[in-house]
């Protein structure tokens, strides 16, 4: 039913029915939007999220029959853009897809070279590690480049310190480490965005 509704709205739809196929399809086909069921055979939706390539820049919506706050938080922490519980209401799903598509279009330009990230007027070449603000090259430290890369791969997603420390430094946040805060402050100065309301990095 959901596939028929999406096709009727001119979406190109590809369906897979287990978690392992989902991982392969997402990483190979790089779709613009993924509707991911939490309870897939083979491996569940959370495991699929963990196995998706970090280069994937599309929209991910988790769909589940379970009203479970822990699962919802886990999915959001793994990068999903929305979390919908069944039964699905087609008009609500359609409206959410349109809203998320507008957000993604405004913030991320997916280019043929997946190592080139663009968000608003920021550009990061992952291979050359060159970072530009409105075509002006900025010198960032290695840690700052990693932080910006992670931010630019997750536009519009709420990220906490645990996630940043784990992804950027491969360390666990103990509740006292403020080095992430210091690096974000440094990034804001370099972006000329050190006073609220912030344009690029909002906290």
mmCIF file with all atom_site columns, C-alpha atoms in Angstrom:
data_model
loop_
_atom_site.group_PDB
_atom_site.id
_atom_site.type_symbol
_atom_site.label_atom_id
_atom_site.label_alt_id
_atom_site.label_comp_id
_atom_site.label_asym_id
_atom_site.label_entity_id
_atom_site.label_seq_id
_atom_site.pdbx_PDB_ins_code
_atom_site.Cartn_x
_atom_site.Cartn_y
_atom_site.Cartn_z
_atom_site.occupancy
_atom_site.B_iso_or_equiv
_atom_site.pdbx_formal_charge
_atom_site.auth_seq_id
_atom_site.auth_comp_id
_atom_site.auth_asym_id
_atom_site.auth_atom_id
_atom_site.pdbx_PDB_model_num
ATOM 1   C CA . UNK A 1 1   ? 0.000  0.000   0.000  1.00 0.00 ? 1   UNK A CA 1
ATOM 2   C CA . UNK A 1 2   ? 2.773  2.423   0.945  1.00 0.00 ? 2   UNK A CA 1
ATOM 3   C CA . UNK A 1 3   ? 4.728  1.641   -2.237 1.00 0.00 ? 3   UNK A CA 1
ATOM 4   C CA . UNK A 1 4   ? 1.612  2.223   -4.361 1.00 0.00 ? 4   UNK A CA 1
ATOM 5   C CA . UNK A 1 5   ? 0.971  5.557   -2.661 1.00 0.00 ? 5   UNK A CA 1
ATOM 6   C CA . UNK A 1 6   ? 4.548  6.709   -3.277 1.00 0.00 ? 6   UNK A CA 1
ATOM 7   C CA . UNK A 1 7   ? 4.436  5.617   -6.922 1.00 0.00 ? 7   UNK A CA 1
ATOM 8   C CA . UNK A 1 8   ? 1.188  7.549   -7.352 1.00 0.00 ? 8   UNK A CA 1
ATOM 9   C CA . UNK A 1 9   ? 3.071  10.652  -6.174 1.00 0.00 ? 9   UNK A CA 1
ATOM 10  C CA . UNK A 1 10  ? 5.780  10.063  -8.815 1.00 0.00 ? 10  UNK A CA 1
ATOM 11  C CA . UNK A 1 11  ? 8.425  8.623   -6.493 1.00 0.00 ? 11  UNK A CA 1
ATOM 12  C CA . UNK A 1 12  ? 10.626 5.902   -7.969 1.00 0.00 ? 12  UNK A CA 1
ATOM 13  C CA . UNK A 1 13  ? 10.260 3.031   -5.502 1.00 0.00 ? 13  UNK A CA 1
ATOM 14  C CA . UNK A 1 14  ? 12.489 0.026   -4.813 1.00 0.00 ? 14  UNK A CA 1
ATOM 15  C CA . UNK A 1 15  ? 11.445 -2.476  -2.122 1.00 0.00 ? 15  UNK A CA 1
ATOM 16  C CA . UNK A 1 16  ? 13.530 -4.983  -0.162 1.00 0.00 ? 16  UNK A CA 1
ATOM 17  C CA . UNK A 1 17  ? 12.237 -7.230  2.574  1.00 0.00 ? 17  UNK A CA 1
ATOM 18  C CA . UNK A 1 18  ? 15.097 -8.063  4.940  1.00 0.00 ? 18  UNK A CA 1
ATOM 19  C CA . UNK A 1 19  ? 17.791 -6.124  6.747  1.00 0.00 ? 19  UNK A CA 1
ATOM 20  C CA . UNK A 1 20  ? 20.792 -7.520  4.877  1.00 0.00 ? 20  UNK A CA 1
ATOM 21  C CA . UNK A 1 21  ? 19.247 -6.647  1.512  1.00 0.00 ? 21  UNK A CA 1
ATOM 22  C CA . UNK A 1 22  ? 18.425 -3.187  2.857  1.00 0.00 ? 22  UNK A CA 1
ATOM 23  C CA . UNK A 1 23  ? 22.070 -2.514  3.799  1.00 0.00 ? 23  UNK A CA 1
ATOM 24  C CA . UNK A 1 24  ? 23.284 -3.635  0.385  1.00 0.00 ? 24  UNK A CA 1
ATOM 25  C CA . UNK A 1 25  ? 20.637 -1.647  -1.498 1.00 0.00 ? 25  UNK A CA 1
ATOM 26  C CA . UNK A 1 26  ? 21.200 1.564   0.472  1.00 0.00 ? 26  UNK A CA 1
ATOM 27  C CA . UNK A 1 27  ? 24.982 1.439   0.135  1.00 0.00 ? 27  UNK A CA 1
ATOM 28  C CA . UNK A 1 28  ? 24.906 0.593   -3.577 1.00 0.00 ? 28  UNK A CA 1
ATOM 29  C CA . UNK A 1 29  ? 21.913 2.548   -4.886 1.00 0.00 ? 29  UNK A CA 1
ATOM 30  C CA . UNK A 1 30  ? 22.255 5.561   -2.518 1.00 0.00 ? 30  UNK A CA 1
ATOM 31  C CA . UNK A 1 31  ? 18.535 6.481   -2.654 1.00 0.00 ? 31  UNK A CA 1
ATOM 32  C CA . UNK A 1 32  ? 17.358 9.982   -1.783 1.00 0.00 ? 32  UNK A CA 1
ATOM 33  C CA . UNK A 1 33  ? 14.882 8.659   0.818  1.00 0.00 ? 33  UNK A CA 1
ATOM 34  C CA . UNK A 1 34  ? 14.841 5.461   2.882  1.00 0.00 ? 34  UNK A CA 1
ATOM 35  C CA . UNK A 1 35  ? 11.703 4.245   4.682  1.00 0.00 ? 35  UNK A CA 1
ATOM 36  C CA . UNK A 1 36  ? 13.146 1.715   7.112  1.00 0.00 ? 36  UNK A CA 1
ATOM 37  C CA . UNK A 1 37  ? 11.009 -0.723  9.104  1.00 0.00 ? 37  UNK A CA 1
ATOM 38  C CA . UNK A 1 38  ? 12.356 -1.388  12.587 1.00 0.00 ? 38  UNK A CA 1
ATOM 39  C CA . UNK A 1 39  ? 11.367 -5.074  12.575 1.00 0.00 ? 39  UNK A CA 1
ATOM 40  C CA . UNK A 1 40  ? 13.118 -6.493  9.521  1.00 0.00 ? 40  UNK A CA 1
ATOM 41  C CA . UNK A 1 41  ? 14.156 -10.155 9.280  1.00 0.00 ? 41  UNK A CA 1
ATOM 42  C CA . UNK A 1 42  ? 17.883 -10.821 9.036  1.00 0.00 ? 42  UNK A CA 1
ATOM 43  C CA . UNK A 1 43  ? 18.838 -7.774  11.090 1.00 0.00 ? 43  UNK A CA 1
ATOM 44  C CA . UNK A 1 44  ? 16.634 -5.085  12.580 1.00 0.00 ? 44  UNK A CA 1
ATOM 45  C CA . UNK A 1 45  ? 16.373 -1.438  11.635 1.00 0.00 ? 45  UNK A CA 1
ATOM 46  C CA . UNK A 1 46  ? 18.906 -0.248  14.219 1.00 0.00 ? 46  UNK A CA 1
ATOM 47  C CA . UNK A 1 47  ? 21.514 -2.680  12.915 1.00 0.00 ? 47  UNK A CA 1
ATOM 48  C CA . UNK A 1 48  ? 20.814 -1.511  9.371  1.00 0.00 ? 48  UNK A CA 1
ATOM 49  C CA . UNK A 1 49  ? 21.472 2.075   10.479 1.00 0.00 ? 49  UNK A CA 1
ATOM 50  C CA . UNK A 1 50  ? 24.808 1.046   11.980 1.00 0.00 ? 50  UNK A CA 1
ATOM 51  C CA . UNK A 1 51  ? 25.884 -0.667  8.757  1.00 0.00 ? 51  UNK A CA 1
ATOM 52  C CA . UNK A 1 52  ? 24.925 2.097   6.324  1.00 0.00 ? 52  UNK A CA 1
ATOM 53  C CA . UNK A 1 53  ? 27.921 3.806   4.751  1.00 0.00 ? 53  UNK A CA 1
ATOM 54  C CA . UNK A 1 54  ? 28.865 7.084   6.521  1.00 0.00 ? 54  UNK A CA 1
ATOM 55  C CA . UNK A 1 55  ? 28.900 8.669   3.046  1.00 0.00 ? 55  UNK A CA 1
ATOM 56  C CA . UNK A 1 56  ? 25.127 8.186   2.703  1.00 0.00 ? 56  UNK A CA 1
ATOM 57  C CA . UNK A 1 57  ? 23.475 11.620  2.641  1.00 0.00 ? 57  UNK A CA 1
ATOM 58  C CA . UNK A 1 58  ? 19.836 10.693  2.021  1.00 0.00 ? 58  UNK A CA 1
ATOM 59  C CA . UNK A 1 59  ? 16.806 11.043  4.275  1.00 0.00 ? 59  UNK A CA 1
ATOM 60  C CA . UNK A 1 60  ? 16.024 8.117   6.580  1.00 0.00 ? 60  UNK A CA 1
ATOM 61  C CA . UNK A 1 61  ? 12.593 7.642   8.166  1.00 0.00 ? 61  UNK A CA 1
ATOM 62  C CA . UNK A 1 62  ? 12.179 4.839   10.695 1.00 0.00 ? 62  UNK A CA 1
ATOM 63  C CA . UNK A 1 63  ? 8.798  3.087   10.747 1.00 0.00 ? 63  UNK A CA 1
ATOM 64  C CA . UNK A 1 64  ? 7.766  0.868   13.640 1.00 0.00 ? 64  UNK A CA 1
ATOM 65  C CA . UNK A 1 65  ? 4.756  -0.708  15.306 1.00 0.00 ? 65  UNK A CA 1
ATOM 66  C CA . UNK A 1 66  ? 6.384  -0.261  18.728 1.00 0.00 ? 66  UNK A CA 1
ATOM 67  C CA . UNK A 1 67  ? 5.885  2.866   20.791 1.00 0.00 ? 67  UNK A CA 1
ATOM 68  C CA . UNK A 1 68  ? 9.215  2.553   22.571 1.00 0.00 ? 68  UNK A CA 1
ATOM 69  C CA . UNK A 1 69  ? 11.030 5.683   23.738 1.00 0.00 ? 69  UNK A CA 1
ATOM 70  C CA . UNK A 1 70  ? 14.389 3.887   24.015 1.00 0.00 ? 70  UNK A CA 1
ATOM 71  C CA . UNK A 1 71  ? 14.176 2.629   20.426 1.00 0.00 ? 71  UNK A CA 1
ATOM 72  C CA . UNK A 1 72  ? 13.157 6.068   19.196 1.00 0.00 ? 72  UNK A CA 1
ATOM 73  C CA . UNK A 1 73  ? 16.085 7.757   20.947 1.00 0.00 ? 73  UNK A CA 1
ATOM 74  C CA . UNK A 1 74  ? 18.477 5.079   19.657 1.00 0.00 ? 74  UNK A CA 1
ATOM 75  C CA . UNK A 1 75  ? 17.261 5.561   16.084 1.00 0.00 ? 75  UNK A CA 1
ATOM 76  C CA . UNK A 1 76  ? 17.553 9.356   16.296 1.00 0.00 ? 76  UNK A CA 1
ATOM 77  C CA . UNK A 1 77  ? 21.058 9.050   17.740 1.00 0.00 ? 77  UNK A CA 1
ATOM 78  C CA . UNK A 1 78  ? 21.989 6.862   14.772 1.00 0.00 ? 78  UNK A CA 1
ATOM 79  C CA . UNK A 1 79  ? 20.933 9.574   12.341 1.00 0.00 ? 79  UNK A CA 1
ATOM 80  C CA . UNK A 1 80  ? 17.299 9.035   11.324 1.00 0.00 ? 80  UNK A CA 1
ATOM 81  C CA . UNK A 1 81  ? 15.456 12.199  10.336 1.00 0.00 ? 81  UNK A CA 1
ATOM 82  C CA . UNK A 1 82  ? 11.992 11.106  11.482 1.00 0.00 ? 82  UNK A CA 1
ATOM 83  C CA . UNK A 1 83  ? 10.371 8.293   13.465 1.00 0.00 ? 83  UNK A CA 1
ATOM 84  C CA . UNK A 1 84  ? 6.829  7.185   12.605 1.00 0.00 ? 84  UNK A CA 1
ATOM 85  C CA . UNK A 1 85  ? 4.680  4.651   14.440 1.00 0.00 ? 85  UNK A CA 1
ATOM 86  C CA . UNK A 1 86  ? 2.132  2.452   12.702 1.00 0.00 ? 86  UNK A CA 1
ATOM 87  C CA . UNK A 1 87  ? -0.604 2.523   11.536 1.00 0.00 ? 87  UNK A CA 1
ATOM 88  C CA . UNK A 1 88  ? 0.659  4.805   8.806  1.00 0.00 ? 88  UNK A CA 1
ATOM 89  C CA . UNK A 1 89  ? -1.547 7.652   7.645  1.00 0.00 ? 89  UNK A CA 1
ATOM 90  C CA . UNK A 1 90  ? -0.683 8.175   3.970  1.00 0.00 ? 90  UNK A CA 1
ATOM 91  C CA . UNK A 1 91  ? -1.388 11.922  3.898  1.00 0.00 ? 91  UNK A CA 1
ATOM 92  C CA . UNK A 1 92  ? 0.787  12.487  6.994  1.00 0.00 ? 92  UNK A CA 1
ATOM 93  C CA . UNK A 1 93  ? 3.629  10.399  5.552  1.00 0.00 ? 93  UNK A CA 1
ATOM 94  C CA . UNK A 1 94  ? 3.383  12.283  2.258  1.00 0.00 ? 94  UNK A CA 1
ATOM 95  C CA . UNK A 1 95  ? 3.533  15.656  4.028  1.00 0.00 ? 95  UNK A CA 1
ATOM 96  C CA . UNK A 1 96  ? 6.547  14.590  6.089  1.00 0.00 ? 96  UNK A CA 1
ATOM 97  C CA . UNK A 1 97  ? 8.370  13.375  3.000  1.00 0.00 ? 97  UNK A CA 1
ATOM 98  C CA . UNK A 1 98  ? 7.806  16.708  1.270  1.00 0.00 ? 98  UNK A CA 1
ATOM 99  C CA . UNK A 1 99  ? 8.986  18.666  4.317  1.00 0.00 ? 99  UNK A CA 1
ATOM 100 C CA . UNK A 1 100 ? 12.118 16.563  4.793  1.00 0.00 ? 100 UNK A CA 1
ATOM 101 C CA . UNK A 1 101 ? 12.902 16.691  1.077  1.00 0.00 ? 101 UNK A CA 1
ATOM 102 C CA . UNK A 1 102 ? 12.759 20.496  1.154  1.00 0.00 ? 102 UNK A CA 1
ATOM 103 C CA . UNK A 1 103 ? 15.050 20.550  4.187  1.00 0.00 ? 103 UNK A CA 1
ATOM 104 C CA . UNK A 1 104 ? 17.536 18.202  2.581  1.00 0.00 ? 104 UNK A CA 1
ATOM 105 C CA . UNK A 1 105 ? 17.489 20.145  -0.694 1.00 0.00 ? 105 UNK A CA 1
ATOM 106 C CA . UNK A 1 106 ? 18.136 23.417  1.084  1.00 0.00 ? 106 UNK A CA 1
ATOM 107 C CA . UNK A 1 107 ? 21.001 22.090  3.174  1.00 0.00 ? 107 UNK A CA 1
ATOM 108 C CA . UNK A 1 108 ? 22.814 19.429  1.159  1.00 0.00 ? 108 UNK A CA 1
ATOM 109 C CA . UNK A 1 109 ? 23.770 19.317  -2.493 1.00 0.00 ? 109 UNK A CA 1
ATOM 110 C CA . UNK A 1 110 ? 24.679 15.719  -3.255 1.00 0.00 ? 110 UNK A CA 1
ATOM 111 C CA . UNK A 1 111 ? 27.279 15.748  -6.008 1.00 0.00 ? 111 UNK A CA 1
ATOM 112 C CA . UNK A 1 112 ? 28.766 12.958  -8.077 1.00 0.00 ? 112 UNK A CA 1
ATOM 113 C CA . UNK A 1 113 ? 31.942 13.052  -6.000 1.00 0.00 ? 113 UNK A CA 1
ATOM 114 C CA . UNK A 1 114 ? 30.702 11.769  -2.634 1.00 0.00 ? 114 UNK A CA 1
ATOM 115 C CA . UNK A 1 115 ? 33.888 13.111  -1.037 1.00 0.00 ? 115 UNK A CA 1
ATOM 116 C CA . UNK A 1 116 ? 32.743 16.682  -1.701 1.00 0.00 ? 116 UNK A CA 1
ATOM 117 C CA . UNK A 1 117 ? 30.285 17.865  0.954  1.00 0.00 ? 117 UNK A CA 1
ATOM 118 C CA . UNK A 1 118 ? 28.219 21.032  0.503  1.00 0.00 ? 118 UNK A CA 1
ATOM 119 C CA . UNK A 1 119 ? 25.956 22.587  3.131  1.00 0.00 ? 119 UNK A CA 1
ATOM 120 C CA . UNK A 1 120 ? 24.678 26.133  2.594  1.00 0.00 ? 120 UNK A CA 1
ATOM 121 C CA . UNK A 1 121 ? 27.829 28.072  1.573  1.00 0.00 ? 121 UNK A CA 1
ATOM 122 C CA . UNK A 1 122 ? 30.217 25.607  3.234  1.00 0.00 ? 122 UNK A CA 1
ATOM 123 C CA . UNK A 1 123 ? 32.244 23.129  1.183  1.00 0.00 ? 123 UNK A CA 1
ATOM 124 C CA . UNK A 1 124 ? 34.492 20.341  2.421  1.00 0.00 ? 124 UNK A CA 1
ATOM 125 C CA . UNK A 1 125 ? 36.629 18.183  0.162  1.00 0.00 ? 125 UNK A CA 1
ATOM 126 C CA . UNK A 1 126 ? 37.175 15.063  2.238  1.00 0.00 ? 126 UNK A CA 1
ATOM 127 C CA . UNK A 1 127 ? 40.051 13.811  0.083  1.00 0.00 ? 127 UNK A CA 1
ATOM 128 C CA . UNK A 1 128 ? 42.115 17.008  0.029  1.00 0.00 ? 128 UNK A CA 1
ATOM 129 C CA . UNK A 1 129 ? 40.807 18.109  3.468  1.00 0.00 ? 129 UNK A CA 1
ATOM 130 C CA . UNK A 1 130 ? 40.160 21.579  2.063  1.00 0.00 ? 130 UNK A CA 1
ATOM 131 C CA . UNK A 1 131 ? 37.363 23.524  3.766  1.00 0.00 ? 131 UNK A CA 1
ATOM 132 C CA . UNK A 1 132 ? 35.816 26.661  2.276  1.00 0.00 ? 132 UNK A CA 1
ATOM 133 C CA . UNK A 1 133 ? 33.329 29.278  3.448  1.00 0.00 ? 133 UNK A CA 1
ATOM 134 C CA . UNK A 1 134 ? 31.732 31.008  0.448  1.00 0.00 ? 134 UNK A CA 1
ATOM 135 C CA . UNK A 1 135 ? 34.746 29.980  -1.690 1.00 0.00 ? 135 UNK A CA 1
ATOM 136 C CA . UNK A 1 136 ? 37.214 31.347  0.902  1.00 0.00 ? 136 UNK A CA 1
ATOM 137 C CA . UNK A 1 137 ? 39.610 28.635  2.095  1.00 0.00 ? 137 UNK A CA 1
ATOM 138 C CA . UNK A 1 138 ? 39.822 28.283  5.891  1.00 0.00 ? 138 UNK A CA 1
ATOM 139 C CA . UNK A 1 139 ? 42.548 26.510  7.838  1.00 0.00 ? 139 UNK A CA 1
ATOM 140 C CA . UNK A 1 140 ? 41.040 23.948  10.222 1.00 0.00 ? 140 UNK A CA 1
ATOM 141 C CA . UNK A 1 141 ? 42.787 21.554  12.568 1.00 0.00 ? 141 UNK A CA 1
ATOM 142 C CA . UNK A 1 142 ? 42.429 17.811  12.011 1.00 0.00 ? 142 UNK A CA 1
ATOM 143 C CA . UNK A 1 143 ? 39.859 17.560  14.815 1.00 0.00 ? 143 UNK A CA 1
ATOM 144 C CA . UNK A 1 144 ? 37.911 20.556  13.485 1.00 0.00 ? 144 UNK A CA 1
ATOM 145 C CA . UNK A 1 145 ? 37.811 18.982  10.022 1.00 0.00 ? 145 UNK A CA 1
ATOM 146 C CA . UNK A 1 146 ? 36.447 15.753  11.493 1.00 0.00 ? 146 UNK A CA 1
ATOM 147 C CA . UNK A 1 147 ? 33.784 17.645  13.435 1.00 0.00 ? 147 UNK A CA 1
ATOM 148 C CA . UNK A 1 148 ? 32.712 19.657  10.373 1.00 0.00 ? 148 UNK A CA 1
ATOM 149 C CA . UNK A 1 149 ? 32.643 16.511  8.247  1.00 0.00 ? 149 UNK A CA 1
ATOM 150 C CA . UNK A 1 150 ? 30.336 14.842  10.768 1.00 0.00 ? 150 UNK A CA 1
ATOM 151 C CA . UNK A 1 151 ? 28.085 17.920  10.992 1.00 0.00 ? 151 UNK A CA 1
ATOM 152 C CA . UNK A 1 152 ? 27.879 18.233  7.205  1.00 0.00 ? 152 UNK A CA 1
ATOM 153 C CA . UNK A 1 153 ? 26.953 14.570  6.794  1.00 0.00 ? 153 UNK A CA 1
ATOM 154 C CA . UNK A 1 154 ? 24.083 15.036  9.283  1.00 0.00 ? 154 UNK A CA 1
ATOM 155 C CA . UNK A 1 155 ? 22.453 18.396  8.430  1.00 0.00 ? 155 UNK A CA 1
ATOM 156 C CA . UNK A 1 156 ? 19.427 19.274  10.520 1.00 0.00 ? 156 UNK A CA 1
ATOM 157 C CA . UNK A 1 157 ? 20.053 16.356  12.902 1.00 0.00 ? 157 UNK A CA 1
ATOM 158 C CA . UNK A 1 158 ? 20.381 16.965  16.653 1.00 0.00 ? 158 UNK A CA 1
ATOM 159 C CA . UNK A 1 159 ? 23.775 15.615  17.772 1.00 0.00 ? 159 UNK A CA 1
ATOM 160 C CA . UNK A 1 160 ? 24.939 15.243  21.363 1.00 0.00 ? 160 UNK A CA 1
ATOM 161 C CA . UNK A 1 161 ? 28.443 15.211  22.855 1.00 0.00 ? 161 UNK A CA 1
ATOM 162 C CA . UNK A 1 162 ? 28.438 11.414  23.212 1.00 0.00 ? 162 UNK A CA 1
ATOM 163 C CA . UNK A 1 163 ? 27.959 11.031  19.475 1.00 0.00 ? 163 UNK A CA 1
ATOM 164 C CA . UNK A 1 164 ? 30.575 13.647  18.567 1.00 0.00 ? 164 UNK A CA 1
ATOM 165 C CA . UNK A 1 165 ? 33.232 12.293  20.917 1.00 0.00 ? 165 UNK A CA 1
ATOM 166 C CA . UNK A 1 166 ? 32.595 8.739   19.738 1.00 0.00 ? 166 UNK A CA 1
ATOM 167 C CA . UNK A 1 167 ? 32.710 9.626   16.040 1.00 0.00 ? 167 UNK A CA 1
ATOM 168 C CA . UNK A 1 168 ? 35.444 12.255  16.050 1.00 0.00 ? 168 UNK A CA 1
ATOM 169 C CA . UNK A 1 169 ? 37.866 11.001  18.668 1.00 0.00 ? 169 UNK A CA 1
ATOM 170 C CA . UNK A 1 170 ? 36.744 7.395   19.163 1.00 0.00 ? 170 UNK A CA 1
ATOM 171 C CA . UNK A 1 171 ? 36.488 8.076   22.897 1.00 0.00 ? 171 UNK A CA 1
ATOM 172 C CA . UNK A 1 172 ? 33.626 7.860   25.345 1.00 0.00 ? 172 UNK A CA 1
ATOM 173 C CA . UNK A 1 173 ? 32.329 11.107  26.817 1.00 0.00 ? 173 UNK A CA 1
ATOM 174 C CA . UNK A 1 174 ? 32.558 11.006  30.620 1.00 0.00 ? 174 UNK A CA 1
ATOM 175 C CA . UNK A 1 175 ? 30.418 14.063  31.306 1.00 0.00 ? 175 UNK A CA 1
ATOM 176 C CA . UNK A 1 176 ? 33.365 16.362  32.056 1.00 0.00 ? 176 UNK A CA 1
ATOM 177 C CA . UNK A 1 177 ? 35.340 16.539  28.817 1.00 0.00 ? 177 UNK A CA 1
ATOM 178 C CA . UNK A 1 178 ? 34.739 20.013  27.328 1.00 0.00 ? 178 UNK A CA 1
ATOM 179 C CA . UNK A 1 179 ? 37.236 19.779  24.466 1.00 0.00 ? 179 UNK A CA 1
ATOM 180 C CA . UNK A 1 180 ? 34.383 19.357  21.973 1.00 0.00 ? 180 UNK A CA 1
ATOM 181 C CA . UNK A 1 181 ? 32.891 22.639  23.224 1.00 0.00 ? 181 UNK A CA 1
ATOM 182 C CA . UNK A 1 182 ? 36.248 24.379  22.796 1.00 0.00 ? 182 UNK A CA 1
ATOM 183 C CA . UNK A 1 183 ? 36.644 23.089  19.246 1.00 0.00 ? 183 UNK A CA 1
ATOM 184 C CA . UNK A 1 184 ? 33.121 24.151  18.319 1.00 0.00 ? 184 UNK A CA 1
ATOM 185 C CA . UNK A 1 185 ? 33.851 27.633  19.718 1.00 0.00 ? 185 UNK A CA 1
ATOM 186 C CA . UNK A 1 186 ? 36.996 27.738  17.574 1.00 0.00 ? 186 UNK A CA 1
ATOM 187 C CA . UNK A 1 187 ? 35.001 26.659  14.514 1.00 0.00 ? 187 UNK A CA 1
ATOM 188 C CA . UNK A 1 188 ? 32.450 29.389  15.128 1.00 0.00 ? 188 UNK A CA 1
ATOM 189 C CA . UNK A 1 189 ? 35.193 32.022  15.278 1.00 0.00 ? 189 UNK A CA 1
ATOM 190 C CA . UNK A 1 190 ? 36.653 30.815  11.984 1.00 0.00 ? 190 UNK A CA 1
ATOM 191 C CA . UNK A 1 191 ? 33.170 30.784  10.437 1.00 0.00 ? 191 UNK A CA 1
ATOM 192 C CA . UNK A 1 192 ? 32.581 34.340  11.723 1.00 0.00 ? 192 UNK A CA 1
ATOM 193 C CA . UNK A 1 193 ? 29.538 32.940  13.510 1.00 0.00 ? 193 UNK A CA 1
ATOM 194 C CA . UNK A 1 194 ? 30.486 33.354  17.167 1.00 0.00 ? 194 UNK A CA 1
ATOM 195 C CA . UNK A 1 195 ? 27.411 35.290  18.308 1.00 0.00 ? 195 UNK A CA 1
ATOM 196 C CA . UNK A 1 196 ? 23.834 33.960  18.533 1.00 0.00 ? 196 UNK A CA 1
ATOM 197 C CA . UNK A 1 197 ? 21.626 33.425  16.666 1.00 0.00 ? 197 UNK A CA 1
ATOM 198 C CA . UNK A 1 198 ? 24.069 30.987  15.096 1.00 0.00 ? 198 UNK A CA 1
ATOM 199 C CA . UNK A 1 199 ? 23.866 30.327  11.355 1.00 0.00 ? 199 UNK A CA 1
ATOM 200 C CA . UNK A 1 200 ? 25.908 27.145  11.005 1.00 0.00 ? 200 UNK A CA 1
ATOM 201 C CA . UNK A 1 201 ? 26.296 25.310  14.335 1.00 0.00 ? 201 UNK A CA 1
ATOM 202 C CA . UNK A 1 202 ? 23.263 25.677  16.582 1.00 0.00 ? 202 UNK A CA 1
ATOM 203 C CA . UNK A 1 203 ? 23.264 24.615  20.238 1.00 0.00 ? 203 UNK A CA 1
#
